[in-house]
Amino acid sequence: MDGRALAARIREGVAAEVSELGELGLATVLVGDDPASQLYIRRKHEAAREVGISTRDLHLPEETSEEDVLALVRDLNNDDGVDGVLVQLPLPRQIDEARVIGAVDPVKDVDGFHPVNAGQLYLGRPAHVSATPLGIMALLEEYGVPLEGARTVVIGRSDIVGKPIALLLLHANATVTILHSRSRDLTAHTLEADVVVAAVGQKGLLARNMVKEGAAVVDVGMNRTEEGLFGDVDPDVSERAGLMTPVPGGVGPMTIAMLLRSTVRAARFRRGVLAFP
Ligand code: NAD
């Protein structure tokens, strides 16, 4: 499943929507100098600018207090030129992530991490949903992967990938099994699955002999090693899978494209074109 190609098409669509809506703004908050976070932020800014969304890059030093981050988030909430607010995680130790996420205006919360947005997804009335799970659903749809009644296995239960993708699959009428660090005998579950989503962060976690012939396999993992970037899925799984996302070029580009789409959605909510559920 070619995430790069689909993401490019989605970005074209977003560019057209942006020119219809007029000025759009995305603000990102980065605290500290984590190299991976800096790279992600840079990519998000480049992609936003390319589709005509203006960006604001707020970069605070590692030792910034929670109070100061909260004050900045409140300023961005009140800033009319800002449609989307994204706080790059992880935050340094002295800052309570949940408090900061909870301080973002849910309408501007393009990451979908605010409890209101997480709750709306849980209830099946999604407002903003985390971009990576949205990207996965878009890929499965693009490649015509049937989900109704399908056996799907999600490996990983994080708030930003595992749980929201499990809910989206459930809302699409799939049968969903969530595996995690305490699960026993992963293979017994994965071998039965029509769709496997691996979101763990462990190179080679899903091996060829763990996958059913013809299954659709989505690799969310991003494991940086000296030899390069690897997913959670062994590349030779592709010999058995019917469909599979590569790393890089699968879920990664889709995440950025869906974030841009969420920014347009935030702008629609804010302009009253779309009702915030
Ligand atoms: P996380 O560390 O928050 O969660 C990892 C999950 O894996 C946990 O729920 C844990 O229970 C589970 N786990 C750990 N060891 C396991 C094992 N042996 N068997 C089964 N489950 C196990 O990670 P995350 O934020 O969900 O990210 C997961 C991976 O996806 C990371 O590599 C991350 O870099 C990547 N990621 C990629 C994108 C993208 O855009 N491509 C976006 C987000 C995350």
Tab-separated table of C-alpha atoms and ligand atoms in Angstrom:
chain	number	residue	atom	x	y	z
A	1	MET	CA	0.000	0.000	0.000
A	2	ASP	CA	1.692	3.115	-1.294
A	3	GLY	CA	1.302	5.816	1.368
A	4	ARG	CA	3.411	8.285	-0.529
A	5	ALA	CA	1.165	8.252	-3.603
A	6	LEU	CA	-2.108	8.482	-1.670
A	7	ALA	CA	-0.701	11.192	0.622
A	8	ALA	CA	0.299	13.264	-2.423
A	9	ARG	CA	-3.254	13.069	-3.743
A	10	ILE	CA	-4.724	13.994	-0.375
A	11	ARG	CA	-2.403	16.993	-0.129
A	12	GLU	CA	-3.586	18.164	-3.564
A	13	GLY	CA	-7.166	17.994	-2.340
A	14	VAL	CA	-6.233	19.890	0.813
A	15	ALA	CA	-4.509	22.618	-1.234
A	16	ALA	CA	-7.725	23.138	-3.210
A	17	GLU	CA	-9.763	23.337	0.014
A	18	VAL	CA	-7.315	25.798	1.547
A	19	SER	CA	-7.597	28.147	-1.409
A	20	GLU	CA	-11.393	28.005	-1.036
A	21	LEU	CA	-11.316	28.735	2.700
A	22	GLY	CA	-8.738	31.528	2.573
A	23	GLU	CA	-6.129	32.167	5.277
A	24	LEU	CA	-5.450	29.117	7.470
A	25	GLY	CA	-2.999	28.859	10.335
A	26	LEU	CA	-1.314	25.932	12.088
A	27	ALA	CA	0.781	26.538	15.202
A	28	THR	CA	3.162	23.942	16.603
A	29	VAL	CA	4.708	23.913	20.062
A	30	LEU	CA	7.993	22.104	20.572
A	31	VAL	CA	9.686	22.046	23.961
A	32	GLY	CA	13.329	20.985	23.960
A	33	ASP	CA	15.639	19.715	21.239
A	34	ASP	CA	14.743	16.060	20.698
A	35	PRO	CA	16.099	15.402	17.155
A	36	ALA	CA	13.215	13.118	16.083
A	37	SER	CA	10.646	15.700	17.276
A	38	GLN	CA	12.499	18.464	15.441
A	39	LEU	CA	12.419	16.396	12.251
A	40	TYR	CA	8.674	15.707	12.562
A	41	ILE	CA	7.957	19.379	13.219
A	42	ARG	CA	10.011	20.432	10.208
A	43	ARG	CA	8.137	17.963	7.968
A	44	LYS	CA	4.758	19.160	9.219
A	45	HIS	CA	5.690	22.799	8.547
A	46	GLU	CA	6.988	22.063	5.052
A	47	ALA	CA	3.860	20.093	4.163
A	48	ALA	CA	1.557	22.790	5.575
A	49	ARG	CA	3.291	25.589	3.688
A	50	GLU	CA	3.150	23.573	0.475
A	51	VAL	CA	-0.666	23.449	0.619
A	52	GLY	CA	-0.929	27.135	1.551
A	53	ILE	CA	-1.432	26.825	5.316
A	54	SER	CA	0.606	29.424	7.189
A	55	THR	CA	2.568	28.031	10.090
A	56	ARG	CA	3.908	29.282	13.370
A	57	ASP	CA	6.831	27.421	14.894
A	58	LEU	CA	6.976	27.924	18.668
A	59	HIS	CA	10.135	26.401	20.008
A	60	LEU	CA	10.755	26.646	23.738
A	61	PRO	CA	13.873	25.606	25.667
A	62	GLU	CA	14.040	22.201	27.390
A	63	GLU	CA	13.777	23.743	30.890
A	64	THR	CA	10.518	25.657	30.200
A	65	SER	CA	8.021	25.369	33.082
A	66	GLU	CA	4.589	23.793	32.738
A	67	GLU	CA	3.035	27.180	33.584
A	68	ASP	CA	4.792	28.814	30.620
A	69	VAL	CA	3.714	26.079	28.203
A	70	LEU	CA	0.122	26.361	29.457
A	71	ALA	CA	0.226	30.146	29.033
A	72	LEU	CA	1.450	29.758	25.445
A	73	VAL	CA	-1.289	27.231	24.662
A	74	ARG	CA	-3.900	29.639	26.057
A	75	ASP	CA	-2.524	32.442	23.857
A	76	LEU	CA	-2.811	30.204	20.798
A	77	ASN	CA	-6.356	29.196	21.773
A	78	ASN	CA	-7.292	32.878	21.814
A	79	ASP	CA	-5.453	33.775	18.621
A	80	ASP	CA	-7.917	34.161	15.751
A	81	GLY	CA	-5.215	33.579	13.144
A	82	VAL	CA	-4.572	30.095	14.477
A	83	ASP	CA	-6.913	27.291	13.352
A	84	GLY	CA	-4.900	24.318	14.575
A	85	VAL	CA	-2.673	23.877	17.628
A	86	LEU	CA	-0.306	20.941	17.867
A	87	VAL	CA	1.900	20.224	20.871
A	88	GLN	CA	4.714	17.883	19.868
A	89	LEU	CA	5.099	14.949	22.253
A	90	PRO	CA	6.948	13.820	24.283
A	91	LEU	CA	7.275	16.856	26.568
A	92	PRO	CA	10.159	17.173	29.060
A	93	ARG	CA	9.735	15.508	32.459
A	94	GLN	CA	8.780	18.601	34.453
A	95	ILE	CA	5.657	19.058	32.320
A	96	ASP	CA	2.467	17.032	32.789
A	97	GLU	CA	1.490	16.053	29.241
A	98	ALA	CA	-2.131	15.374	30.125
A	99	ARG	CA	-2.527	18.889	31.553
A	100	VAL	CA	-1.073	20.498	28.454
A	101	ILE	CA	-3.165	18.384	26.069
A	102	GLY	CA	-6.229	19.186	28.159
A	103	ALA	CA	-5.499	22.916	27.843
A	104	VAL	CA	-5.712	22.963	24.024
A	105	ASP	CA	-9.046	24.226	22.694
A	106	PRO	CA	-10.749	20.978	21.487
A	107	VAL	CA	-11.852	22.749	18.283
A	108	LYS	CA	-8.193	23.552	17.469
A	109	ASP	CA	-6.876	20.186	18.688
A	110	VAL	CA	-5.853	18.841	15.262
A	111	ASP	CA	-4.045	15.897	16.891
A	112	GLY	CA	-7.301	14.705	18.458
A	113	PHE	CA	-5.590	14.070	21.811
A	114	HIS	CA	-7.856	16.267	23.985
A	115	PRO	CA	-10.192	14.220	26.246
A	116	VAL	CA	-13.223	15.718	24.477
A	117	ASN	CA	-11.958	14.489	21.109
A	118	ALA	CA	-10.875	11.114	22.501
A	119	GLY	CA	-14.350	10.822	24.072
A	120	GLN	CA	-16.149	11.779	20.863
A	121	LEU	CA	-14.230	9.052	19.045
A	122	TYR	CA	-15.129	6.550	21.761
A	123	LEU	CA	-18.790	7.484	21.301
A	124	GLY	CA	-18.581	7.128	17.530
A	125	ARG	CA	-19.084	10.851	16.860
A	126	PRO	CA	-15.512	11.812	15.981
A	127	ALA	CA	-14.572	15.496	15.787
A	128	HIS	CA	-10.763	15.482	15.580
A	129	VAL	CA	-9.006	12.113	15.411
A	130	SER	CA	-5.302	11.389	15.713
A	131	ALA	CA	-3.698	11.629	12.252
A	132	THR	CA	-1.922	8.263	12.123
A	133	PRO	CA	-5.083	6.158	12.622
A	134	LEU	CA	-6.901	8.355	10.089
A	135	GLY	CA	-4.106	7.696	7.620
A	136	ILE	CA	-4.331	3.944	8.196
A	137	MET	CA	-8.097	3.963	7.580
A	138	ALA	CA	-7.614	5.995	4.388
A	139	LEU	CA	-5.061	3.468	3.108
A	140	LEU	CA	-7.304	0.475	3.889
A	141	GLU	CA	-10.159	2.188	2.086
A	142	GLU	CA	-8.034	3.150	-0.905
A	143	TYR	CA	-6.935	-0.458	-1.373
A	144	GLY	CA	-10.445	-1.832	-0.916
A	145	VAL	CA	-9.645	-3.886	2.202
A	146	PRO	CA	-12.980	-5.223	3.492
A	147	LEU	CA	-13.484	-4.425	7.180
A	148	GLU	CA	-17.084	-5.400	7.806
A	149	GLY	CA	-16.916	-8.510	10.005
A	150	ALA	CA	-13.186	-8.881	9.289
A	151	ARG	CA	-10.820	-10.211	11.934
A	152	THR	CA	-8.460	-7.387	12.731
A	153	VAL	CA	-5.578	-7.369	15.180
A	154	VAL	CA	-4.023	-4.180	16.521
A	155	ILE	CA	-0.646	-4.638	18.224
A	156	GLY	CA	-0.062	-1.731	20.636
A	157	ARG	CA	-2.495	0.166	22.871
A	158	SER	CA	-1.153	3.720	22.955
A	159	ASP	CA	-3.514	6.692	23.127
A	160	ILE	CA	-2.195	8.073	19.840
A	161	VAL	CA	-2.209	4.957	17.648
A	162	GLY	CA	-3.343	1.642	19.146
A	163	LYS	CA	-6.536	2.715	20.927
A	164	PRO	CA	-7.860	5.122	18.275
A	165	ILE	CA	-7.204	2.736	15.356
A	166	ALA	CA	-8.945	-0.041	17.301
A	167	LEU	CA	-11.982	2.239	17.753
A	168	LEU	CA	-12.039	3.287	14.088
A	169	LEU	CA	-11.900	-0.374	13.027
A	170	LEU	CA	-14.675	-1.207	15.479
A	171	HIS	CA	-16.823	1.634	14.104
A	172	ALA	CA	-16.185	0.161	10.635
A	173	ASN	CA	-17.773	-3.077	11.946
A	174	ALA	CA	-14.561	-5.080	12.163
A	175	THR	CA	-13.950	-7.644	14.904
A	176	VAL	CA	-11.074	-6.117	16.832
A	177	THR	CA	-8.442	-7.736	19.035
A	178	ILE	CA	-5.915	-5.509	20.799
A	179	LEU	CA	-2.561	-7.054	21.702
A	180	HIS	CA	-0.058	-5.341	23.994
A	181	SER	CA	3.060	-5.884	26.074
A	182	ARG	CA	1.302	-8.290	28.470
A	183	SER	CA	-0.506	-10.293	25.795
A	184	ARG	CA	0.405	-13.975	25.525
A	185	ASP	CA	1.024	-15.821	22.270
A	186	LEU	CA	0.770	-13.021	19.733
A	187	THR	CA	1.002	-15.511	16.853
A	188	ALA	CA	-2.194	-17.319	17.838
A	189	HIS	CA	-4.033	-14.044	17.227
A	190	THR	CA	-2.111	-12.636	14.272
A	191	LEU	CA	-2.307	-15.904	12.280
A	192	GLU	CA	-6.101	-15.623	12.284
A	193	ALA	CA	-6.208	-11.984	11.264
A	194	ASP	CA	-7.393	-10.578	7.946
A	195	VAL	CA	-5.854	-7.221	8.899
A	196	VAL	CA	-2.901	-6.619	11.221
A	197	VAL	CA	-1.839	-3.165	12.415
A	198	ALA	CA	1.544	-3.188	14.154
A	199	ALA	CA	2.172	-0.110	16.322
A	200	VAL	CA	4.761	-1.092	18.901
A	201	GLY	CA	8.159	0.378	18.093
A	202	GLN	CA	10.106	-2.875	17.913
A	203	LYS	CA	11.969	-3.794	14.742
A	204	GLY	CA	10.921	-7.155	13.325
A	205	LEU	CA	8.181	-7.785	15.911
A	206	LEU	CA	5.881	-9.245	13.252
A	207	ALA	CA	7.612	-12.076	11.359
A	208	ARG	CA	6.600	-13.917	8.208
A	209	ASN	CA	5.365	-17.037	10.032
A	210	MET	CA	2.971	-14.924	12.151
A	211	VAL	CA	0.842	-13.710	9.256
A	212	LYS	CA	-2.004	-15.378	7.389
A	213	GLU	CA	-1.645	-15.793	3.624
A	214	GLY	CA	-3.259	-12.812	1.885
A	215	ALA	CA	-3.674	-10.633	4.989
A	216	ALA	CA	-3.420	-6.830	4.853
A	217	VAL	CA	-0.541	-5.660	7.059
A	218	VAL	CA	-0.078	-2.066	8.223
A	219	ASP	CA	3.305	-1.207	9.699
A	220	VAL	CA	3.208	1.883	11.933
A	221	GLY	CA	6.569	1.297	13.599
A	222	MET	CA	9.395	3.756	13.107
A	223	ASN	CA	12.583	2.302	14.498
A	224	ARG	CA	15.698	4.326	13.782
A	225	THR	CA	18.891	2.286	13.790
A	226	GLU	CA	22.404	2.836	12.475
A	227	GLU	CA	21.389	0.841	9.396
A	228	GLY	CA	18.424	3.115	8.715
A	229	LEU	CA	14.692	3.320	9.400
A	230	PHE	CA	12.750	0.101	10.022
A	231	GLY	CA	9.161	-0.730	10.824
A	232	ASP	CA	7.772	-3.309	13.235
A	233	VAL	CA	7.175	-5.763	10.403
A	234	ASP	CA	9.855	-7.944	8.802
A	235	PRO	CA	10.105	-6.996	5.111
A	236	ASP	CA	9.696	-10.665	4.079
A	237	VAL	CA	6.156	-10.629	5.520
A	238	SER	CA	5.311	-9.161	2.099
A	239	GLU	CA	5.803	-12.666	0.642
A	240	ARG	CA	2.697	-13.844	2.540
A	241	ALA	CA	0.665	-10.684	2.958
A	242	GLY	CA	-1.769	-9.688	0.238
A	243	LEU	CA	-1.133	-6.024	0.953
A	244	MET	CA	1.463	-4.317	3.125
A	245	THR	CA	2.676	-0.807	3.870
A	246	PRO	CA	6.398	-0.162	3.425
A	247	VAL	CA	8.595	1.730	5.879
A	248	PRO	CA	9.383	4.389	4.846
A	249	GLY	CA	6.653	5.421	2.401
A	250	GLY	CA	3.592	3.898	4.078
A	251	VAL	CA	1.946	5.252	7.207
A	252	GLY	CA	4.455	8.109	7.750
A	253	PRO	CA	3.468	10.304	4.776
A	254	MET	CA	-0.213	9.522	5.418
A	255	THR	CA	0.071	10.891	8.961
A	256	ILE	CA	1.243	14.270	7.689
A	257	ALA	CA	-1.408	14.415	4.954
A	258	MET	CA	-4.173	13.662	7.471
A	259	LEU	CA	-2.854	16.329	9.843
A	260	LEU	CA	-3.274	18.878	7.038
A	261	ARG	CA	-6.774	17.601	6.430
A	262	SER	CA	-7.537	17.977	10.144
A	263	THR	CA	-6.325	21.564	10.020
A	264	VAL	CA	-8.831	22.280	7.247
A	265	ARG	CA	-11.481	20.566	9.379
A	266	ALA	CA	-10.567	22.787	12.345
A	267	ALA	CA	-10.894	25.859	10.131
A	268	ARG	CA	-14.363	24.668	9.051
A	269	PHE	CA	-15.398	24.169	12.682
A	270	ARG	CA	-14.126	27.631	13.567
A	271	ARG	CA	-15.884	29.320	10.629
A	272	GLY	CA	-19.149	27.538	11.422
A	273	VAL	CA	-19.168	25.686	8.070
A	274	LEU	CA	-19.110	22.415	9.994
A	275	ALA	CA	-20.704	21.819	13.394
A	276	PHE	CA	-18.314	20.674	16.107
A	277	PRO	CA	-19.922	17.487	17.449
B	1	NAD	P1	4.045	3.520	22.572
B	1	NAD	O1	5.418	3.219	23.045
B	1	NAD	O2	3.241	4.565	23.215
B	1	NAD	O3	3.189	2.172	22.605
B	1	NAD	C1	3.733	0.936	22.251
B	1	NAD	C2	2.712	-0.128	22.520
B	1	NAD	O4	3.274	-1.383	22.166
B	1	NAD	C3	2.284	-0.238	23.980
B	1	NAD	O5	0.894	-0.135	24.051
B	1	NAD	C4	2.769	-1.629	24.422
B	1	NAD	O6	1.823	-2.280	25.248
B	1	NAD	C5	2.917	-2.358	23.123
B	1	NAD	N1	4.003	-3.346	23.190
B	1	NAD	C6	5.261	-3.190	23.641
B	1	NAD	N2	5.950	-4.327	23.520
B	1	NAD	C7	5.114	-5.237	22.977
B	1	NAD	C8	5.237	-6.589	22.610
B	1	NAD	N3	6.382	-7.259	22.762
B	1	NAD	N4	4.171	-7.221	22.081
B	1	NAD	C9	2.997	-6.571	21.901
B	1	NAD	N5	2.834	-5.267	22.222
B	1	NAD	C10	3.870	-4.605	22.755
B	1	NAD	O7	4.211	3.757	21.005
B	1	NAD	P2	3.314	4.563	19.943
B	1	NAD	O8	3.408	6.007	20.195
B	1	NAD	O9	1.966	3.928	19.780
B	1	NAD	O10	4.171	4.236	18.635
B	1	NAD	C11	4.383	2.917	18.184
B	1	NAD	C12	5.349	2.944	17.025
B	1	NAD	O11	4.754	3.655	15.963
B	1	NAD	C13	6.661	3.640	17.294
B	1	NAD	O12	7.685	3.021	16.552
B	1	NAD	C14	6.441	5.031	16.764
B	1	NAD	O13	7.635	5.677	16.381
B	1	NAD	C15	5.568	4.736	15.587
B	1	NAD	N6	4.696	5.836	15.160
B	1	NAD	C16	4.685	6.125	13.848
B	1	NAD	C17	3.871	7.123	13.385
B	1	NAD	C18	3.868	7.429	11.920
B	1	NAD	O14	3.400	8.467	11.514
B	1	NAD	N7	4.350	6.526	11.078
B	1	NAD	C19	3.064	7.842	14.263
B	1	NAD	C20	3.069	7.503	15.606
B	1	NAD	C21	3.894	6.481	16.041
